[in-house]
Tab-separated table of C-alpha atoms in Angstrom:
chain	number	residue	atom	x	y	z
A	1	MET	CA	18.722	26.378	13.802
A	2	ASN	CA	15.542	24.081	13.794
A	3	LEU	CA	16.295	20.799	11.682
A	4	GLN	CA	12.571	18.903	11.528
A	5	LYS	CA	12.509	15.397	12.768
A	6	ARG	CA	11.055	12.810	9.945
A	7	LYS	CA	9.744	10.424	12.940
A	8	ILE	CA	7.140	7.646	11.592
A	9	GLY	CA	4.884	5.238	14.652
A	10	ILE	CA	4.353	1.436	13.030
A	11	ILE	CA	1.375	0.204	14.238
A	12	GLY	CA	2.074	-3.170	13.837
A	13	ALA	CA	5.445	-5.493	14.801
A	14	GLY	CA	5.114	-8.106	12.792
A	15	HIS	CA	6.951	-9.403	9.586
A	16	VAL	CA	5.897	-6.791	7.247
A	17	GLY	CA	6.100	-4.100	10.472
A	18	SER	CA	9.841	-4.892	10.462
A	19	HIS	CA	10.583	-4.942	7.001
A	20	ALA	CA	8.864	-1.707	6.489
A	21	GLY	CA	11.079	0.439	9.554
A	22	TYR	CA	14.245	-1.952	8.122
A	23	SER	CA	13.356	-0.074	4.416
A	24	LEU	CA	12.493	3.218	5.463
A	25	ILE	CA	15.980	3.608	7.817
A	26	SER	CA	18.101	1.513	5.638
A	27	GLN	CA	17.191	3.958	2.712
A	28	GLY	CA	17.907	7.045	5.210
A	29	LEU	CA	14.342	7.735	5.376
A	30	ALA	CA	13.204	8.889	8.456
A	31	GLU	CA	15.319	9.717	12.064
A	32	GLU	CA	12.552	8.002	14.322
A	33	ILE	CA	10.801	5.517	14.008
A	34	VAL	CA	8.321	4.082	17.400
A	35	TYR	CA	6.835	0.785	17.184
A	36	ILE	CA	4.072	-0.115	19.015
A	37	ASP	CA	2.474	-3.528	19.403
A	38	ILE	CA	0.305	-5.001	21.923
A	39	ASP	CA	2.921	-7.427	21.892
A	40	GLU	CA	5.234	-5.387	23.865
A	41	LYS	CA	8.159	-7.794	24.207
A	42	LYS	CA	8.514	-8.175	20.872
A	43	ALA	CA	7.787	-4.360	19.730
A	44	ALA	CA	10.728	-3.530	21.668
A	45	ALA	CA	13.143	-6.651	20.056
A	46	GLN	CA	12.240	-5.446	16.966
A	47	ALA	CA	13.422	-2.212	18.156
A	48	LEU	CA	16.659	-3.781	19.188
A	49	ASP	CA	17.159	-5.226	16.413
A	50	LEU	CA	16.810	-2.937	14.077
A	51	SER	CA	19.265	-0.658	16.497
A	52	ASP	CA	21.698	-3.256	15.752
A	53	ALA	CA	21.763	-2.862	11.931
A	54	LEU	CA	22.582	1.051	12.479
A	55	LYS	CA	25.950	0.506	13.391
A	56	TYR	CA	26.110	-0.577	9.543
A	57	LEU	CA	23.609	1.426	8.018
A	58	PRO	CA	24.959	5.025	5.964
A	59	SER	CA	22.114	7.192	8.198
A	60	ARG	CA	21.268	6.940	11.708
A	61	ALA	CA	18.044	7.149	12.686
A	62	LYS	CA	16.484	6.126	16.522
A	63	VAL	CA	14.190	2.761	17.013
A	64	HIS	CA	12.510	1.632	19.678
A	65	ALA	CA	9.331	0.618	20.961
A	66	GLY	CA	6.284	2.801	23.308
A	67	ASP	CA	2.569	3.892	22.672
A	68	TYR	CA	0.512	5.905	21.502
A	69	THR	CA	1.128	9.006	23.878
A	70	GLU	CA	4.639	8.417	21.620
A	71	ILE	CA	2.653	9.267	18.454
A	72	ALA	CA	1.577	12.483	18.633
A	73	ASP	CA	4.765	15.071	16.955
A	74	ALA	CA	5.354	12.092	14.745
A	75	GLN	CA	4.305	13.448	11.033
A	76	LEU	CA	2.881	9.772	9.449
A	77	LEU	CA	1.854	6.501	11.029
A	78	ILE	CA	1.691	3.312	9.451
A	79	THR	CA	-0.724	0.895	10.384
A	80	ALA	CA	0.253	-3.007	9.711
A	81	ALA	CA	-1.058	-4.813	12.668
A	82	GLY	CA	-3.993	-8.049	11.491
A	83	PRO	CA	-3.710	-11.038	10.637
A	84	LEU	CA	-2.492	-12.763	8.003
A	85	PRO	CA	-4.948	-15.444	5.455
A	86	ASP	CA	-4.560	-18.876	6.720
A	87	ILE	CA	-4.478	-20.332	2.387
A	88	SER	CA	-5.121	-23.950	4.290
A	89	LYS	CA	-8.245	-22.806	4.773
A	90	GLY	CA	-8.523	-20.980	1.787
A	91	GLN	CA	-8.528	-17.612	2.692
A	92	THR	CA	-8.118	-14.502	0.644
A	93	ARG	CA	-7.087	-10.597	2.191
A	94	MET	CA	-10.853	-10.026	2.454
A	95	ASP	CA	-11.399	-12.789	4.197
A	96	THR	CA	-9.660	-11.643	7.925
A	97	LEU	CA	-12.193	-8.485	7.253
A	98	ARG	CA	-13.396	-9.746	11.269
A	99	GLN	CA	-10.915	-10.122	12.721
A	100	THR	CA	-8.837	-6.716	11.419
A	101	ILE	CA	-12.103	-4.527	11.978
A	102	VAL	CA	-11.949	-5.843	15.556
A	103	ILE	CA	-8.259	-4.489	15.842
A	104	MET	CA	-9.114	-0.997	13.465
A	105	LYS	CA	-11.834	-0.237	16.384
A	106	GLU	CA	-9.204	-0.079	19.111
A	107	VAL	CA	-6.096	1.333	17.225
A	108	THR	CA	-8.934	4.807	15.574
A	109	GLU	CA	-9.959	5.352	18.980
A	110	SER	CA	-6.273	5.689	20.292
A	111	ILE	CA	-4.708	7.471	16.982
A	112	ARG	CA	-7.760	9.234	17.774
A	113	MET	CA	-6.200	10.376	21.613
A	114	SER	CA	-2.985	10.548	21.141
A	115	GLY	CA	-3.046	13.842	19.369
A	116	PHE	CA	-0.967	12.494	16.165
A	117	ALA	CA	-2.857	14.608	13.322
A	118	GLY	CA	-0.427	13.141	10.265
A	119	ILE	CA	-1.172	11.333	6.997
A	120	ILE	CA	-1.657	7.943	7.833
A	121	ILE	CA	-0.533	5.152	5.590
A	122	ASN	CA	-2.424	1.116	6.196
A	123	ILE	CA	-1.069	-1.934	4.608
A	124	SER	CA	-3.355	-4.339	7.097
A	125	ASN	CA	-5.161	-6.168	4.861
A	126	PRO	CA	-7.562	-6.073	3.297
A	127	ALA	CA	-6.465	-2.827	3.095
A	128	ASP	CA	-9.328	-0.718	0.666
A	129	VAL	CA	-11.638	-1.336	2.825
A	130	ILE	CA	-9.295	-1.135	6.205
A	131	THR	CA	-8.303	2.446	4.557
A	132	HIS	CA	-11.813	3.941	4.500
A	133	TYR	CA	-13.194	2.423	7.948
A	134	ILE	CA	-10.489	4.371	9.391
A	135	GLN	CA	-11.178	7.124	7.415
A	136	HIS	CA	-14.754	7.119	8.185
A	137	GLN	CA	-13.551	6.793	12.165
A	138	LEU	CA	-11.516	9.472	12.139
A	139	ASN	CA	-13.473	11.560	9.544
A	140	TRP	CA	-9.980	12.527	8.183
A	141	PRO	CA	-9.783	14.695	5.103
A	142	PRO	CA	-9.447	11.944	2.918
A	143	ARG	CA	-5.934	13.021	1.347
A	144	ARG	CA	-4.225	12.372	4.802
A	145	ILE	CA	-5.511	8.372	4.492
A	146	LEU	CA	-4.573	6.118	1.993
A	147	SER	CA	-3.033	2.819	1.341
A	148	THR	CA	-0.051	1.258	-0.332
A	149	GLY	CA	-2.560	-0.379	-2.213
A	150	THR	CA	-1.172	-1.463	-5.998
A	151	THR	CA	1.242	-0.488	-4.832
A	152	LEU	CA	2.851	-3.701	-4.672
A	153	ASP	CA	0.589	-5.370	-7.371
A	154	SER	CA	2.299	-3.333	-9.697
A	155	ALA	CA	5.774	-4.143	-9.230
A	156	ARG	CA	4.916	-7.812	-9.021
A	157	LEU	CA	2.821	-7.129	-12.521
A	158	CYS	CA	5.992	-5.080	-14.611
A	159	ARG	CA	8.225	-8.847	-13.387
A	160	ALA	CA	5.480	-10.859	-14.782
A	161	LEU	CA	6.226	-8.555	-18.110
A	162	ALA	CA	9.507	-7.742	-17.812
A	163	GLU	CA	9.963	-12.260	-17.446
A	164	ALA	CA	7.864	-12.925	-20.945
A	165	THR	CA	9.379	-9.600	-22.700
A	166	GLY	CA	12.907	-9.070	-22.076
A	167	VAL	CA	12.393	-6.208	-21.256
A	168	ASP	CA	13.690	-5.321	-17.900
A	169	GLN	CA	11.052	-4.258	-15.203
A	170	LYS	CA	12.311	-0.722	-14.345
A	171	SER	CA	11.341	0.305	-18.036
A	172	ILE	CA	8.258	-0.857	-18.399
A	173	HIS	CA	5.553	1.475	-17.107
A	174	ALA	CA	2.119	-0.692	-15.888
A	175	TYR	CA	-0.491	-0.399	-13.308
A	176	ALA	CA	-2.614	-3.453	-12.017
A	177	LEU	CA	-5.814	-1.192	-10.746
A	178	GLY	CA	-8.653	-1.578	-7.800
A	179	GLU	CA	-8.725	-3.987	-5.202
A	180	HIS	CA	-5.670	-4.719	-3.189
A	181	GLY	CA	-6.585	-8.477	-3.678
A	182	GLU	CA	-8.433	-11.054	-5.693
A	183	SER	CA	-10.611	-8.527	-7.712
A	184	GLN	CA	-7.649	-6.112	-9.295
A	185	MET	CA	-7.853	-5.407	-12.545
A	186	VAL	CA	-4.994	-4.482	-15.368
A	187	ALA	CA	-5.528	-0.882	-17.301
A	188	TRP	CA	-3.360	-3.027	-20.106
A	189	SER	CA	-4.510	-0.147	-22.271
A	190	ALA	CA	-1.954	2.599	-20.412
A	191	VAL	CA	0.751	-0.241	-20.356
A	192	THR	CA	4.661	1.063	-21.982
A	193	LEU	CA	7.691	-0.235	-22.333
A	194	GLY	CA	10.130	2.910	-22.616
A	195	GLY	CA	7.335	4.804	-23.343
A	196	LYS	CA	5.325	3.124	-26.318
A	197	ALA	CA	2.472	1.942	-25.765
A	198	LEU	CA	1.956	-2.244	-25.458
A	199	ALA	CA	-1.204	-1.790	-27.480
A	200	GLN	CA	1.005	-0.659	-30.702
A	201	LEU	CA	4.361	-2.975	-29.765
A	202	GLN	CA	1.212	-5.662	-30.400
A	203	LYS	CA	0.795	-4.325	-33.566
A	204	GLU	CA	4.493	-3.721	-35.248
A	205	ARG	CA	5.349	-7.129	-33.980
A	206	PRO	CA	3.189	-9.430	-34.036
A	207	ASP	CA	5.231	-12.473	-33.706
A	208	SER	CA	6.888	-11.446	-30.555
A	209	TYR	CA	5.057	-9.225	-28.572
A	210	GLY	CA	1.490	-10.141	-30.303
A	211	MET	CA	1.994	-13.118	-29.141
A	212	LEU	CA	1.995	-12.622	-25.289
A	213	ASP	CA	-1.017	-13.970	-23.139
A	214	LEU	CA	-1.851	-11.069	-21.359
A	215	ASP	CA	-4.762	-13.036	-18.465
A	216	ALA	CA	-1.899	-15.505	-17.752
A	217	ILE	CA	0.941	-11.868	-16.674
A	218	ALA	CA	-1.786	-10.751	-14.851
A	219	GLY	CA	-2.828	-13.479	-13.441
A	220	GLU	CA	0.781	-14.612	-12.466
A	221	GLY	CA	1.006	-10.323	-11.427
A	222	LYS	CA	-1.559	-11.124	-8.988
A	223	ALA	CA	-0.821	-14.979	-7.837
A	224	GLY	CA	2.596	-13.262	-6.671
A	225	GLY	CA	1.783	-12.711	-2.793
A	226	TRP	CA	-0.482	-16.016	-2.845
A	227	LYS	CA	3.183	-17.478	-3.765
A	228	ILE	CA	5.506	-16.184	-1.819
A	229	LEU	CA	2.758	-16.703	1.216
A	230	GLY	CA	3.177	-20.083	0.510
A	231	GLY	CA	6.309	-20.738	0.038
A	232	LYS	CA	7.934	-19.113	2.844
A	233	GLY	CA	4.549	-17.204	5.033
A	234	SER	CA	4.422	-13.824	4.917
A	235	THR	CA	5.020	-11.397	2.215
A	236	GLU	CA	7.671	-9.445	3.707
A	237	PHE	CA	10.659	-7.405	1.007
A	238	GLY	CA	8.560	-6.448	-1.666
A	239	ILE	CA	5.740	-4.497	0.532
A	240	ALA	CA	8.455	-2.548	2.972
A	241	ALA	CA	10.391	-1.169	-0.595
A	242	SER	CA	6.438	-0.359	-2.071
A	243	ILE	CA	5.466	1.508	1.365
A	244	ALA	CA	9.471	2.821	1.115
A	245	GLU	CA	8.401	4.722	-2.218
A	246	VAL	CA	5.658	5.951	-0.638
A	247	VAL	CA	6.782	7.837	2.300
A	248	ARG	CA	9.571	8.743	-0.380
A	249	ALA	CA	7.131	10.870	-2.660
A	250	ILE	CA	5.724	12.457	0.839
A	251	PHE	CA	8.398	13.258	2.656
A	252	HIS	CA	10.184	14.671	-0.095
A	253	ASP	CA	7.513	16.139	-1.586
A	254	GLU	CA	8.271	14.690	-5.119
A	255	ASN	CA	4.427	14.857	-6.176
A	256	ARG	CA	5.560	11.383	-8.016
A	257	ILE	CA	2.410	9.332	-9.534
A	258	LEU	CA	2.035	5.548	-7.942
A	259	PRO	CA	-0.693	3.147	-7.607
A	260	VAL	CA	-2.783	3.902	-4.136
A	261	SER	CA	-5.682	3.599	-2.947
A	262	VAL	CA	-7.319	7.133	-2.432
A	263	LEU	CA	-10.928	7.552	-1.753
A	264	LEU	CA	-12.314	8.448	-4.995
A	265	GLU	CA	-15.397	11.199	-5.017
A	266	GLY	CA	-17.105	10.931	-8.603
A	267	GLN	CA	-12.700	10.357	-10.424
A	268	TYR	CA	-13.360	6.876	-13.015
A	269	GLY	CA	-17.174	7.312	-12.588
A	270	GLN	CA	-16.642	6.115	-8.511
A	271	GLN	CA	-18.416	7.280	-5.519
A	272	ASP	CA	-17.099	6.823	-1.985
A	273	VAL	CA	-14.947	3.523	-2.179
A	274	TYR	CA	-11.130	3.500	-1.420
A	275	ALA	CA	-9.878	1.548	-4.878
A	276	SER	CA	-6.359	2.076	-6.089
A	277	VAL	CA	-5.608	4.244	-8.591
A	278	PRO	CA	-3.031	6.890	-10.020
A	279	ALA	CA	-2.414	9.251	-7.073
A	280	VAL	CA	0.188	12.313	-7.169
A	281	LEU	CA	2.215	12.359	-3.649
A	282	ASN	CA	3.644	14.829	-2.063
A	283	GLN	CA	4.125	16.775	1.671
A	284	ASP	CA	0.243	17.195	2.109
A	285	GLY	CA	-0.365	13.464	1.322
A	286	ILE	CA	-3.237	12.666	-2.256
A	287	ALA	CA	-1.882	15.881	-3.822
A	288	ASP	CA	-4.670	14.526	-6.812
A	289	ILE	CA	-6.006	11.915	-8.844
A	290	ILE	CA	-4.868	10.760	-11.723
A	291	GLU	CA	-8.171	9.522	-14.588
A	292	LEU	CA	-6.557	7.235	-16.916
A	293	LYS	CA	-8.866	6.181	-20.137
A	294	LEU	CA	-9.485	3.008	-19.438
A	295	SER	CA	-11.071	0.286	-22.294
A	296	PRO	CA	-14.849	0.173	-21.569
A	297	GLU	CA	-14.047	-3.476	-20.936
A	298	GLU	CA	-11.588	-2.594	-18.422
A	299	GLU	CA	-14.249	0.386	-17.057
A	300	GLU	CA	-16.539	-2.675	-16.412
A	301	LYS	CA	-13.567	-4.526	-14.725
A	302	PHE	CA	-13.030	-1.560	-12.374
A	303	SER	CA	-15.780	-1.006	-11.223
A	304	ALA	CA	-16.813	-4.817	-10.583
A	305	SER	CA	-13.189	-4.805	-8.464
A	306	CYS	CA	-14.702	-1.484	-6.320
A	307	LYS	CA	-18.375	-2.518	-6.113
A	308	THR	CA	-16.226	-5.386	-4.018
A	309	MET	CA	-15.142	-3.324	-2.047
A	310	SER	CA	-18.650	-1.450	-1.436
A	311	GLU	CA	-19.739	-3.883	-0.228
A	312	ASN	CA	-17.045	-5.506	1.738
A	313	TYR	CA	-17.388	-1.703	3.121
A	314	ARG	CA	-20.949	-1.302	4.135
A	315	LEU	CA	-20.230	-5.009	6.111
A	316	ALA	CA	-17.122	-3.648	8.117
A	317	LEU	CA	-19.563	-0.765	9.024
A	318	THR	CA	-21.898	-2.812	10.674
A	319	LEU	CA	-19.110	-5.100	13.110
């Protein structure tokens, strides 16, 4: 009997990497996780802490610290290395680009030498630009390299919509698109509540849905990460749950549609830029890209977001 073990490498044992690992083992999505971090002592401690939790979790897994020689047989690799923005200095995710590129130069070369041949999910910021940089450095098929992108931003948007409407967020379908960052935009024309278009609800119920301040709701969704970062110094649970959803879609071969950052090669009128759009995920990675019919105003905002990421990607290649 040949039972394939679902093995995941996580590069970066900080807040995000550790919580990602916990989400994966608590939901039974991996049988083995290996942590790789320049701080070997911290990686070992995180692995030991997670291993202790396994006694009371419904599934078993092996969690340990290691190095790049141990990921050759892994199916997935999560990159979660790099600094957080310093909000005391007014930094955005994009402002961490130079520091993260220095780290990613070494990381991508180590991946190349490791023999790893699976799917890479990047959550290092600025996520879209770094994902594009990883794909460029490795020169792998873009379907195998993606970022969680606005999976988390879309969840924050749905939370803000739920608070504004009173409808549970699980019944709301809404996408933040473009950058996992300041230039992201909302595809309001594609937002539905219980399967009904928000735009139609606004026409039918002007005294309730028609009174929604969509700009304020979009702003609340975008500001969610900054509120968390300012309040406790890091974001953890939301991104961990988001990456678990992406991993589940891949490992379970679900053909599930999630807003992840993928390489656009003509879709949405964009070329050679990683941006978050609805994409079909299965065991091969990105199986398809769904093109929403955006309004002219939404197309303009999406294009502006892609321009921001393209410019910073070109900068990254010079660093």
